[in-house]
Coordinates of N, CA and C and ligand atoms in Angstrom, one line a residue:
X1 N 21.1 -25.6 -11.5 CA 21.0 -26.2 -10.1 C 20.1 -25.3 -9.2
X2 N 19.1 -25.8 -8.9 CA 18.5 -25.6 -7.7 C 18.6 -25.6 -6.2
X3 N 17.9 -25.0 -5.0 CA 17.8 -25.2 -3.8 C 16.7 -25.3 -3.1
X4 N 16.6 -25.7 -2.1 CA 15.2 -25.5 -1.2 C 15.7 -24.7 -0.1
X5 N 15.4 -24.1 -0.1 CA 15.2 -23.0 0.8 C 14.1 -22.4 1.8
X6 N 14.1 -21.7 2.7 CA 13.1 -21.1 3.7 C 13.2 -19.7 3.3
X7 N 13.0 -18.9 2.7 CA 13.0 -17.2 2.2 C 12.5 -17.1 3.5
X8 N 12.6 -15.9 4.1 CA 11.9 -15.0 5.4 C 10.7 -14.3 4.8
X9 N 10.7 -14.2 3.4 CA 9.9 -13.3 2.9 C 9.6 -13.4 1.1
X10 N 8.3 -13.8 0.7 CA 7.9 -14.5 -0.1 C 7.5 -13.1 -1.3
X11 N 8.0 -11.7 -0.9 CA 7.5 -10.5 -1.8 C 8.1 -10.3 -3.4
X12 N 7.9 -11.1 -4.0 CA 8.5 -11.6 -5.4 C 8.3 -9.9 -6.1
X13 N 7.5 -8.6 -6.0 CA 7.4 -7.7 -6.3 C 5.9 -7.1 -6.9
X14 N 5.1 -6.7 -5.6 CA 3.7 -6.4 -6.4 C 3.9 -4.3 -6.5
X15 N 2.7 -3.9 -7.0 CA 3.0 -2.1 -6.8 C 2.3 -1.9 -5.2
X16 N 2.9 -0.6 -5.3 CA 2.6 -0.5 -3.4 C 1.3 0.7 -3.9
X17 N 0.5 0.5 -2.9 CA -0.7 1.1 -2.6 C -0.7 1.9 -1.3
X18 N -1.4 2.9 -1.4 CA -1.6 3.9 0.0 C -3.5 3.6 0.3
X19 N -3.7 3.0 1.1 CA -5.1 2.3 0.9 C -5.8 3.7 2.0
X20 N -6.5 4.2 2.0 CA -7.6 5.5 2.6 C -8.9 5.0 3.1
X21 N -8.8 4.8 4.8 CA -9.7 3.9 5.1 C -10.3 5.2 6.3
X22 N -11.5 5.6 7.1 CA -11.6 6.1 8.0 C -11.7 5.6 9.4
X23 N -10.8 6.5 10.2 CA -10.9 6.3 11.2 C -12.1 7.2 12.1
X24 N -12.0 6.1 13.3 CA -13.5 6.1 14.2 C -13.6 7.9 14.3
X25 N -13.1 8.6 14.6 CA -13.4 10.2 14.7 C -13.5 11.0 13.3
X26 N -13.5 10.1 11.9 CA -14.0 10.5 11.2 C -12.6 11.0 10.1
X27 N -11.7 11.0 10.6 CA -10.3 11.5 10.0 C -9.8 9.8 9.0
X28 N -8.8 10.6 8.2 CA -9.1 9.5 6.7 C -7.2 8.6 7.7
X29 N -7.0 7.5 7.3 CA -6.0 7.2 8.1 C -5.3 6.3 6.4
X30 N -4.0 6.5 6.9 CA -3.0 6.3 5.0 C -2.2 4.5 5.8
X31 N -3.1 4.0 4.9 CA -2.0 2.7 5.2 C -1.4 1.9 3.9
X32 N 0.0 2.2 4.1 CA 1.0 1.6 2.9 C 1.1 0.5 2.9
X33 N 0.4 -0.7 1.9 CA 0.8 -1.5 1.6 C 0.8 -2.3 0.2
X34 N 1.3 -3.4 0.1 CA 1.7 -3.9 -1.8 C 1.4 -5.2 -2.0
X35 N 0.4 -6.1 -1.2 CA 0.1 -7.3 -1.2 C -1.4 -7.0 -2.1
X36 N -1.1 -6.2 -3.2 CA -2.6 -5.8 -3.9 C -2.4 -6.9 -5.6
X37 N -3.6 -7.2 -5.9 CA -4.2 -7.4 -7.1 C -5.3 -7.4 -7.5
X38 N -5.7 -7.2 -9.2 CA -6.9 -7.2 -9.3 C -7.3 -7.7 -10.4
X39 N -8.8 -7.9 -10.6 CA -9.4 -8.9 -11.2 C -10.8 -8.3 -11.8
X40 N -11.2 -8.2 -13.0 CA -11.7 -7.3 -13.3 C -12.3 -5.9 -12.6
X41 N -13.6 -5.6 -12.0 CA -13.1 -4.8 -10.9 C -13.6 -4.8 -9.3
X42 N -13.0 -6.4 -9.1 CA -12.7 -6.7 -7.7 C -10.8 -6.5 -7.2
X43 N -10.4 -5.8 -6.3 CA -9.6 -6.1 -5.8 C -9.1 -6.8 -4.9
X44 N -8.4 -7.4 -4.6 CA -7.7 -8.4 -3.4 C -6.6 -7.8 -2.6
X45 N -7.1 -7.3 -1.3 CA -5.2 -6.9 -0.4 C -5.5 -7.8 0.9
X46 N -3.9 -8.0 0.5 CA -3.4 -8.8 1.4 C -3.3 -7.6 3.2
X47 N -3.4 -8.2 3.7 CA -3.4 -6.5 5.0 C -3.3 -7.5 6.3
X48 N -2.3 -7.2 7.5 CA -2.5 -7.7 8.9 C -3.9 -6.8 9.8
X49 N -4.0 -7.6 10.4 CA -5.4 -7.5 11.2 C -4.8 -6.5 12.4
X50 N -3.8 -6.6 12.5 CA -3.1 -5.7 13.5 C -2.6 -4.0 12.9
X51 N -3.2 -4.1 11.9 CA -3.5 -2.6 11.3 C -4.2 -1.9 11.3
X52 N -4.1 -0.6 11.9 CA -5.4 0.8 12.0 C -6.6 0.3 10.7
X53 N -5.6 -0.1 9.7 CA -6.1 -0.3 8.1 C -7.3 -1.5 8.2
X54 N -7.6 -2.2 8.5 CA -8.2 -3.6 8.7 C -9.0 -3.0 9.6
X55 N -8.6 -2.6 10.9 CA -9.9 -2.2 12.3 C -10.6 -1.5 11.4
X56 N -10.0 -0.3 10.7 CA -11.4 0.8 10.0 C -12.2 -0.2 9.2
X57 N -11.6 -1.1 8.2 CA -12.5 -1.4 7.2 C -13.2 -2.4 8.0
X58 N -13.1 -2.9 8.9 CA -13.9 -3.9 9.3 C -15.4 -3.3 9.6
X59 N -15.4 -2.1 10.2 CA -16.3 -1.2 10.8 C -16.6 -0.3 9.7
X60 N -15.8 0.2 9.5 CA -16.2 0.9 8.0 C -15.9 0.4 6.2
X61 N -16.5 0.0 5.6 CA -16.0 -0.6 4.8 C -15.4 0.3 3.7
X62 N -15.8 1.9 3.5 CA -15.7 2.7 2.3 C -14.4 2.8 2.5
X63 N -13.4 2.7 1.0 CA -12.3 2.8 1.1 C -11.9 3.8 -0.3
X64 N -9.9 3.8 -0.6 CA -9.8 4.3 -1.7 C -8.3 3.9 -1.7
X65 N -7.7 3.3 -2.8 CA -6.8 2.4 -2.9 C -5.9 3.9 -4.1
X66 N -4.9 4.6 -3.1 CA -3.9 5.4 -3.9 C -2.9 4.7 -4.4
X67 N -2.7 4.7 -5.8 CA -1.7 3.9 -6.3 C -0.4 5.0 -6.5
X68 N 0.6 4.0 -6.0 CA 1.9 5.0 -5.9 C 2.7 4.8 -7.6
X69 N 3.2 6.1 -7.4 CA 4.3 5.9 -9.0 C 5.4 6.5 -8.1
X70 N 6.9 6.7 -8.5 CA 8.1 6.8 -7.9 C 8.7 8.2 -7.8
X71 N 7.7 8.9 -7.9 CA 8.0 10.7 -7.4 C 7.1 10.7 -6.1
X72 N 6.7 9.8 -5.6 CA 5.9 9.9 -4.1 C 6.9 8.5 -3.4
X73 N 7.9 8.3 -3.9 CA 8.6 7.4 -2.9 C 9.2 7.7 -1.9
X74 N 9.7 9.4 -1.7 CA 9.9 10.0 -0.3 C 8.8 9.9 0.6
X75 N 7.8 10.9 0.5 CA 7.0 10.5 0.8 C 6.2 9.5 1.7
X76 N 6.1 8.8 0.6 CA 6.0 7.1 1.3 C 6.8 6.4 2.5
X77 N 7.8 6.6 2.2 CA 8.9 6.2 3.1 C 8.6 6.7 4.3
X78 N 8.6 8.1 4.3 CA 8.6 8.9 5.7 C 7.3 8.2 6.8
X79 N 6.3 7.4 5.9 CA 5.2 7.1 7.0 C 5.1 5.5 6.8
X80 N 6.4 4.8 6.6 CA 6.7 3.2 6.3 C 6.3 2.7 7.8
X81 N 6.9 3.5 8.5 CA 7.0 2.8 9.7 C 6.0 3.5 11.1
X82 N 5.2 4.2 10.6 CA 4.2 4.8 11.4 C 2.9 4.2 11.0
X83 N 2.1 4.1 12.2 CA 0.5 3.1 12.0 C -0.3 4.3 12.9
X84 N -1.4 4.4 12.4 CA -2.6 5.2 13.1 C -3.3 4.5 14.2
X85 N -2.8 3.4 14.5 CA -3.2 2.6 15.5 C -2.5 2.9 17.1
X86 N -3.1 3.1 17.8 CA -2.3 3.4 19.4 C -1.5 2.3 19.8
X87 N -2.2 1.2 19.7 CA -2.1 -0.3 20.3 C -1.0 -0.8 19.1
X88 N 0.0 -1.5 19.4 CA 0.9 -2.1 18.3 C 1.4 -3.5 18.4
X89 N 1.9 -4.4 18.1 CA 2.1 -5.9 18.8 C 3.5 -5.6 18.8
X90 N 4.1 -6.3 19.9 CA 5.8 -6.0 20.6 C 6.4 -6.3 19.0
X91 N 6.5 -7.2 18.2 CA 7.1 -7.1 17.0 C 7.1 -5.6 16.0
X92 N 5.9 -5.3 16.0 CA 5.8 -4.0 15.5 C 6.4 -2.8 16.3
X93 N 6.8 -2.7 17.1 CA 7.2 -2.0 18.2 C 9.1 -2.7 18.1
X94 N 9.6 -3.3 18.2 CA 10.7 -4.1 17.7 C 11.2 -3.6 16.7
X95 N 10.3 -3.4 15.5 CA 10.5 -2.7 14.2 C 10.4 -1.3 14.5
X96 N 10.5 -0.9 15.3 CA 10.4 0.8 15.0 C 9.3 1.5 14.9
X97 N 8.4 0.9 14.7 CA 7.3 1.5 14.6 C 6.8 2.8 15.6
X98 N 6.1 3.5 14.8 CA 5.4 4.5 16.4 C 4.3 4.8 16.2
X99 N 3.2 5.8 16.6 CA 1.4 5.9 16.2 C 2.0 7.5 15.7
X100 N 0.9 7.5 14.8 CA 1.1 8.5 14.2 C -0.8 9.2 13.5
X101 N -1.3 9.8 14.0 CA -2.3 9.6 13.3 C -3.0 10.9 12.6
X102 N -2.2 11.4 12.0 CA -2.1 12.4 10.6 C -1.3 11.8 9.7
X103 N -1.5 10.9 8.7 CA -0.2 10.5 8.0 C -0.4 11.4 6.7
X104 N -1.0 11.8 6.8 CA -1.1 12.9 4.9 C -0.3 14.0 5.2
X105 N 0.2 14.3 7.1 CA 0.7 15.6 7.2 C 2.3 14.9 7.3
X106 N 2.0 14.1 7.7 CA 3.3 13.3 8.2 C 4.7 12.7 6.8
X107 N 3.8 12.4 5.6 CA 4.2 12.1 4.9 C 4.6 13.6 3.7
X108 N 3.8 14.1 3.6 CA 4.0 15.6 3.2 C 2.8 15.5 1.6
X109 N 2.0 15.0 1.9 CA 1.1 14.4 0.4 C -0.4 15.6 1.0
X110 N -1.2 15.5 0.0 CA -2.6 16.3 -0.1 C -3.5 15.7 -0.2
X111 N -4.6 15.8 1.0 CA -5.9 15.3 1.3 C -6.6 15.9 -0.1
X112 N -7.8 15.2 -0.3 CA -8.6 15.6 -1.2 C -10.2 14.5 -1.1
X113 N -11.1 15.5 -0.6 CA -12.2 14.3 -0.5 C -12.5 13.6 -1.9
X114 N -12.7 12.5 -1.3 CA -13.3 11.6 -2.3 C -14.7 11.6 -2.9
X115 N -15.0 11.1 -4.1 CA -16.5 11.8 -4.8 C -17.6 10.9 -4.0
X116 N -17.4 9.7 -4.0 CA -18.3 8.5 -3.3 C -18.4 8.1 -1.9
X117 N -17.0 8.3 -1.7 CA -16.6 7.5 -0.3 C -16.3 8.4 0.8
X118 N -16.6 8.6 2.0 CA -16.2 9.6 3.3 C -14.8 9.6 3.3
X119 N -13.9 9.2 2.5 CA -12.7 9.1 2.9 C -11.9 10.7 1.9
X120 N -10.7 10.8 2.4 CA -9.8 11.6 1.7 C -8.7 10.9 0.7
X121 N -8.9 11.5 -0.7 CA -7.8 10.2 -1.3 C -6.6 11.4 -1.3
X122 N -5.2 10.6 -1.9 CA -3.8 11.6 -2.4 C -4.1 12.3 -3.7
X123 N -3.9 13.2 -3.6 CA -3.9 14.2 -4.1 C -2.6 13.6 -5.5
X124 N -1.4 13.7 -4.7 CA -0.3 13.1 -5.8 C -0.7 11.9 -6.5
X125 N -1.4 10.6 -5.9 CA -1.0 9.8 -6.6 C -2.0 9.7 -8.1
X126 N -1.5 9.5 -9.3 CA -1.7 9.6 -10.5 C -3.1 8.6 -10.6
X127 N -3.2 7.6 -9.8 CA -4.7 6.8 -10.0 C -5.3 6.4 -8.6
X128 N -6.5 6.9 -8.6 CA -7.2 6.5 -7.0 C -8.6 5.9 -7.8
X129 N -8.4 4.4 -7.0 CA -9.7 3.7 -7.1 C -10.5 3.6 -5.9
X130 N -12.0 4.4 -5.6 CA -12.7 4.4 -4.9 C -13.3 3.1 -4.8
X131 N -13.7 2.2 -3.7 CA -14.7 1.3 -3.5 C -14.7 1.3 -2.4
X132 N -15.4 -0.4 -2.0 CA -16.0 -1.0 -0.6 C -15.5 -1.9 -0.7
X133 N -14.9 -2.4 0.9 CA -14.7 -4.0 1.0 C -16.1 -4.9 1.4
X134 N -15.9 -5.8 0.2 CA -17.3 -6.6 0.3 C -17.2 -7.8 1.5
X135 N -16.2 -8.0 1.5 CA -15.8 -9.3 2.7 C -14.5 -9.5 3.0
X136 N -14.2 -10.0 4.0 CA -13.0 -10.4 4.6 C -12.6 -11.3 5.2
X137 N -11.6 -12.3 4.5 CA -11.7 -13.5 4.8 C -9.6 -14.1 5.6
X138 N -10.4 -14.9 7.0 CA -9.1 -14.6 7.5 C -8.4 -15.6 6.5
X139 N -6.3 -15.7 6.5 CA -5.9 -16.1 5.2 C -4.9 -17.1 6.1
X140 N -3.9 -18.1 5.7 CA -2.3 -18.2 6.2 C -2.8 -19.5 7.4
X141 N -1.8 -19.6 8.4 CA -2.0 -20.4 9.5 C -2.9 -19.8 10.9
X142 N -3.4 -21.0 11.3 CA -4.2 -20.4 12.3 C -3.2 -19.3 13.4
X143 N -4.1 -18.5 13.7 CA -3.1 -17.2 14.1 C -2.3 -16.4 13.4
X144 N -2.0 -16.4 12.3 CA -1.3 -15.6 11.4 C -2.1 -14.3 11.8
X145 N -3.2 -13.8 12.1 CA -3.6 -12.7 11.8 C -3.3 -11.8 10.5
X146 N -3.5 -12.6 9.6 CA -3.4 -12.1 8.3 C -4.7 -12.3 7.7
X147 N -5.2 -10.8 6.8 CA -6.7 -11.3 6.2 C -6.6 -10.3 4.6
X148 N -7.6 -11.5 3.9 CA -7.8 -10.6 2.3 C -8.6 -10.6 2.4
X149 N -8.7 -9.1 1.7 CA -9.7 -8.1 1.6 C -10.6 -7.9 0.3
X150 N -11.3 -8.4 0.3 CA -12.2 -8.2 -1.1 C -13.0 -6.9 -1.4
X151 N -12.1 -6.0 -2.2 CA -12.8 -4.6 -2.5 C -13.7 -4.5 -3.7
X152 N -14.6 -3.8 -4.1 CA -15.2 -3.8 -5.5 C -15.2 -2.3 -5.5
X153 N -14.4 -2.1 -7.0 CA -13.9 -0.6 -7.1 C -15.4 0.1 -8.0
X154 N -15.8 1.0 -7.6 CA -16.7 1.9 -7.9 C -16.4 3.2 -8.8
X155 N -15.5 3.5 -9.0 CA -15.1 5.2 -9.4 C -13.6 5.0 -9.7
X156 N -12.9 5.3 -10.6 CA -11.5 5.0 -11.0 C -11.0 6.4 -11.4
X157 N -10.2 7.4 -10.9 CA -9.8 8.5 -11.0 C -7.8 8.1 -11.8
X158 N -7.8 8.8 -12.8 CA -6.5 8.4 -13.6 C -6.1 9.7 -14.2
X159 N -5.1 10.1 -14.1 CA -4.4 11.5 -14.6 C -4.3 11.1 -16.4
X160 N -4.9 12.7 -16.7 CA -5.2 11.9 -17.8 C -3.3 11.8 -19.1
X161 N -2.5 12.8 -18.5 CA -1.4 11.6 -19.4 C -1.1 10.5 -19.6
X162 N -1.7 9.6 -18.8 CA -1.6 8.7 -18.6 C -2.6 7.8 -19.4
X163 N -3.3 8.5 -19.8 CA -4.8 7.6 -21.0 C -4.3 7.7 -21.9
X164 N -4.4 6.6 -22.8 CA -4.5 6.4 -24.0 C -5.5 7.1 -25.3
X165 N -5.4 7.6 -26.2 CA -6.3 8.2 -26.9 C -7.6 7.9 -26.3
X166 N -7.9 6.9 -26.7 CA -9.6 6.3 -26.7 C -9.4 6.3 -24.6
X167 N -10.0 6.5 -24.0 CA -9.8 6.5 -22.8 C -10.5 6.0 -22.2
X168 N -10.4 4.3 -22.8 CA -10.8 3.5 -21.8 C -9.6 2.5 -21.5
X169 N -8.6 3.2 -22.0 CA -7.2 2.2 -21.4 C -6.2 3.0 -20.9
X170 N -5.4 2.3 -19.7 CA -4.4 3.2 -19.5 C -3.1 2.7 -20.1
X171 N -2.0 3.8 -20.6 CA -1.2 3.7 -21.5 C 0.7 3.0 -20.9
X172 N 0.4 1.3 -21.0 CA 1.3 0.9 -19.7 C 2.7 1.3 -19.9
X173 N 2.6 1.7 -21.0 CA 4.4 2.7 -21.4 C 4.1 3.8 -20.8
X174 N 3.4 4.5 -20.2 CA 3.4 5.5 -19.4 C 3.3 5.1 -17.7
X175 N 2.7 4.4 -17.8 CA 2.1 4.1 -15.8 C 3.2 3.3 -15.4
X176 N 3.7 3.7 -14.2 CA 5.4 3.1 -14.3 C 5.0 3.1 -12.5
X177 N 4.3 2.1 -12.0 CA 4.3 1.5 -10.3 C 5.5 1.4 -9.9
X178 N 5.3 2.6 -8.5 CA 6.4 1.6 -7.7 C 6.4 0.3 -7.0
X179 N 6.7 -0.3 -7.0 CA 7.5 -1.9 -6.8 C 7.9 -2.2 -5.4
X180 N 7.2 -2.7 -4.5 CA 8.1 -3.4 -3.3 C 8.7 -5.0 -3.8
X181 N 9.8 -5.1 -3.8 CA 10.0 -6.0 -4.0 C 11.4 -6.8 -2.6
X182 N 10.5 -7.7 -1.9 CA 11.8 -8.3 -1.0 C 11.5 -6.9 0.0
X183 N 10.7 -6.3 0.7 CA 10.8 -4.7 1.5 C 11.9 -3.5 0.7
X184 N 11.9 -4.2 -0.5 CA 13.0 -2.7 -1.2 C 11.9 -2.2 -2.6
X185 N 12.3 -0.8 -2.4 CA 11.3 -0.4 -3.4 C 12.2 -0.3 -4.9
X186 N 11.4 -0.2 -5.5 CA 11.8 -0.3 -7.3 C 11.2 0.3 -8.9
X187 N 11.7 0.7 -9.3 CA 11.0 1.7 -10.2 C 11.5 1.2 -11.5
X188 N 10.6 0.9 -12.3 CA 11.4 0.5 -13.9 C 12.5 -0.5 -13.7
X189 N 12.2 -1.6 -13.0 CA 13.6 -2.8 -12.5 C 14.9 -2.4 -12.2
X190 N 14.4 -0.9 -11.5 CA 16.0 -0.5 -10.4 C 15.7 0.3 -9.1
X191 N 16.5 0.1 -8.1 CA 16.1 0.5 -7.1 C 15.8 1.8 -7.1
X192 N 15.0 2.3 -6.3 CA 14.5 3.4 -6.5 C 14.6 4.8 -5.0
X193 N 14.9 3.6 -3.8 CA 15.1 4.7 -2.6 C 15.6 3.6 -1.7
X194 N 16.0 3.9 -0.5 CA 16.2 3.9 0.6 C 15.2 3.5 1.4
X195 N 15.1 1.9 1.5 CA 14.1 1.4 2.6 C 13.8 1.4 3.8
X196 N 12.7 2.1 4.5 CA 12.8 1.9 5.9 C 12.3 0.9 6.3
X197 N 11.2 0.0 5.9 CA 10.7 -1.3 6.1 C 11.7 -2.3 6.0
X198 N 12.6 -2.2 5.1 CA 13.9 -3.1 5.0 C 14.4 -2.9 5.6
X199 N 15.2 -1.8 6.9 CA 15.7 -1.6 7.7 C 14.6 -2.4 9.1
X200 N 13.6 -1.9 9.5 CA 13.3 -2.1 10.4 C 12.7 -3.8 10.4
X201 N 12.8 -4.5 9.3 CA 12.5 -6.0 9.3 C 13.9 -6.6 9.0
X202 N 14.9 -5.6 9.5 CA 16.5 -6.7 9.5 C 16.6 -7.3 7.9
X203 N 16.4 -6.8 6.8 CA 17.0 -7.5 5.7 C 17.9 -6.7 5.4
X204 N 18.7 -7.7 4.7 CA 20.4 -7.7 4.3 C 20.9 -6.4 3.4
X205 N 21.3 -5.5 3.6 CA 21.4 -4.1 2.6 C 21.8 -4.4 1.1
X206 N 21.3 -3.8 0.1 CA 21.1 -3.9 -1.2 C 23.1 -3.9 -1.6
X207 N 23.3 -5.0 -2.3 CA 24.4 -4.7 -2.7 C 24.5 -3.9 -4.1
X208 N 24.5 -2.7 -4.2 CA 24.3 -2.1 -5.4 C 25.2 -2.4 -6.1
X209 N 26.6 -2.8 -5.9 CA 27.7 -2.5 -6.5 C 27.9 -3.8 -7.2
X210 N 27.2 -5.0 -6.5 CA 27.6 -5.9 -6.9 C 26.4 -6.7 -8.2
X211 N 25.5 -5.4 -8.5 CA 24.9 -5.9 -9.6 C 24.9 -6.1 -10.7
X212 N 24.1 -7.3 -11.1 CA 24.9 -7.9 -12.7 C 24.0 -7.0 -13.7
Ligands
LIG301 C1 5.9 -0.3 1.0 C2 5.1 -1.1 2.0 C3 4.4 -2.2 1.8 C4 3.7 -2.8 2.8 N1 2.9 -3.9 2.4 C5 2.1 -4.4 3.4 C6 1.2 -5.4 3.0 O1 1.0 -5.8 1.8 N2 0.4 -6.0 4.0 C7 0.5 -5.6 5.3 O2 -0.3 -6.1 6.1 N3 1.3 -4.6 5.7 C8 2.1 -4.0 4.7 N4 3.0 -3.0 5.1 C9 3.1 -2.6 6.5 C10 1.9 -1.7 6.9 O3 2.2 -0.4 6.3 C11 1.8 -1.5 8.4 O4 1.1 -2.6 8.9 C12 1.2 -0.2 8.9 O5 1.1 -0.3 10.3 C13 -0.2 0.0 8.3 O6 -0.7 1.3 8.7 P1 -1.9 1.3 9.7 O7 -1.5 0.5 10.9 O8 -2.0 2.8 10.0 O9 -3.1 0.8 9.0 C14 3.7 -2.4 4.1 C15 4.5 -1.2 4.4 C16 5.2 -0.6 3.4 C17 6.0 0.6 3.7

């Protein structure tokens, strides 16, 4: 048996990304998000236009897409709810949000310049893909201020336990993404931390106890 239903939130579970975009004074700005996929080597993120993340790339296009694994899920967390943007929309502000505009200090992770791009990638995270957004196209209902981002990755940086002998593949019994799934994070199909996004967007607390 079936339902129809209205979900508040359509995040069925993609890996969360730390995307490394520059801001206008030159400083690299960390914005968390997991609306990412990719396609040979174009990527696609999903991103609000009301993001520090979106103003840089629009102006600046050079980017670097830090892919998270689940020993940087503190980390992460600590800068869920902070945007390098001054300006915020009363919703985002609603949510807890505040400006924050050091998030590599904020989060406790390590700058490291990038080979191609003006930007600084993480240091922690186990794979950083350098590129450019080629275009940006707005997405959703008129006003949504939602837009996808079309990156073409240039330079693919991968720790190498993680390669496969021949190293042109990475070894998916080893590369283990963390997971936003529903604003809760997830590591190997179990929860993995304590969400502040899921706090500050009012979803229902994880019933741990009551899982099958
Ligand atoms: C785990 C996680 C995943 C997120 N995924 C997205 C996403 O896919 N798209 C989006 O627009 N915002 C997403 N967000 C919210 C952004 O992080 C938020 O808009 C933030 O302000 C971006 O930082 P910035 O304003 O400094 O660019 C996510 C946040 C977290 C913590």
């Amino acid at each position: 048996m079936k339902r129809i239903v209205e979900p508040k939130v359509l995040y069925f579970g993609t890996p969360v990304v730390l995307i490394s975009s520059r801001n206008p004074d030159g400083t690299t700005n960390l914005g968390p998000m997991s609306s990412a996929w990719w396609l040979g080597y174009t990527a696609m993120l999903g991103m609000s236009a009301g993001s520090q993340t979106v103003r840089n790339l629009t102006e600046r296009p050079d980017c670097v897409l830090n892919l998270v694994d689940p020993d940087m899920v503190a980390a992460l967390d600590r800068i869920a709810l902070l945007t390098g943007s001054r300006e915020m929309s009363d919703a985002k502000w609603a949510r807890g949000y505040r400006y924050e505009p050091d998030k590599f200090a904020a989060a406790g992770l390590t700058r490291t310049p990038a080979e191609l791009v003006e930007v600084d990638l993480v240091h922690e995270s186990p794979i950083n893909l350098e590129g450019r957004i080629e275009a940006i196209h707005p997405i959703g209902e008129p006003g949504s201020n939602l837009r996808a981002l079309e990156m073409t990755i240039h330079r693919v940086h991968v720790r190498e336990d993680l390669l496969m002998a021949n190293e042109r593949y990475i070894d998916p019994l080893r590369w283990d993404p963390l997971i936003m799934k529903f604003t809760e994070y997830f590591a190997g199909g179990t929860p993995a931390y304590e969400s502040s996004l899921a706090r500050g967007w009012q979803m229902p607390p994880l019933q741990l106890d009551k899982q099958v």
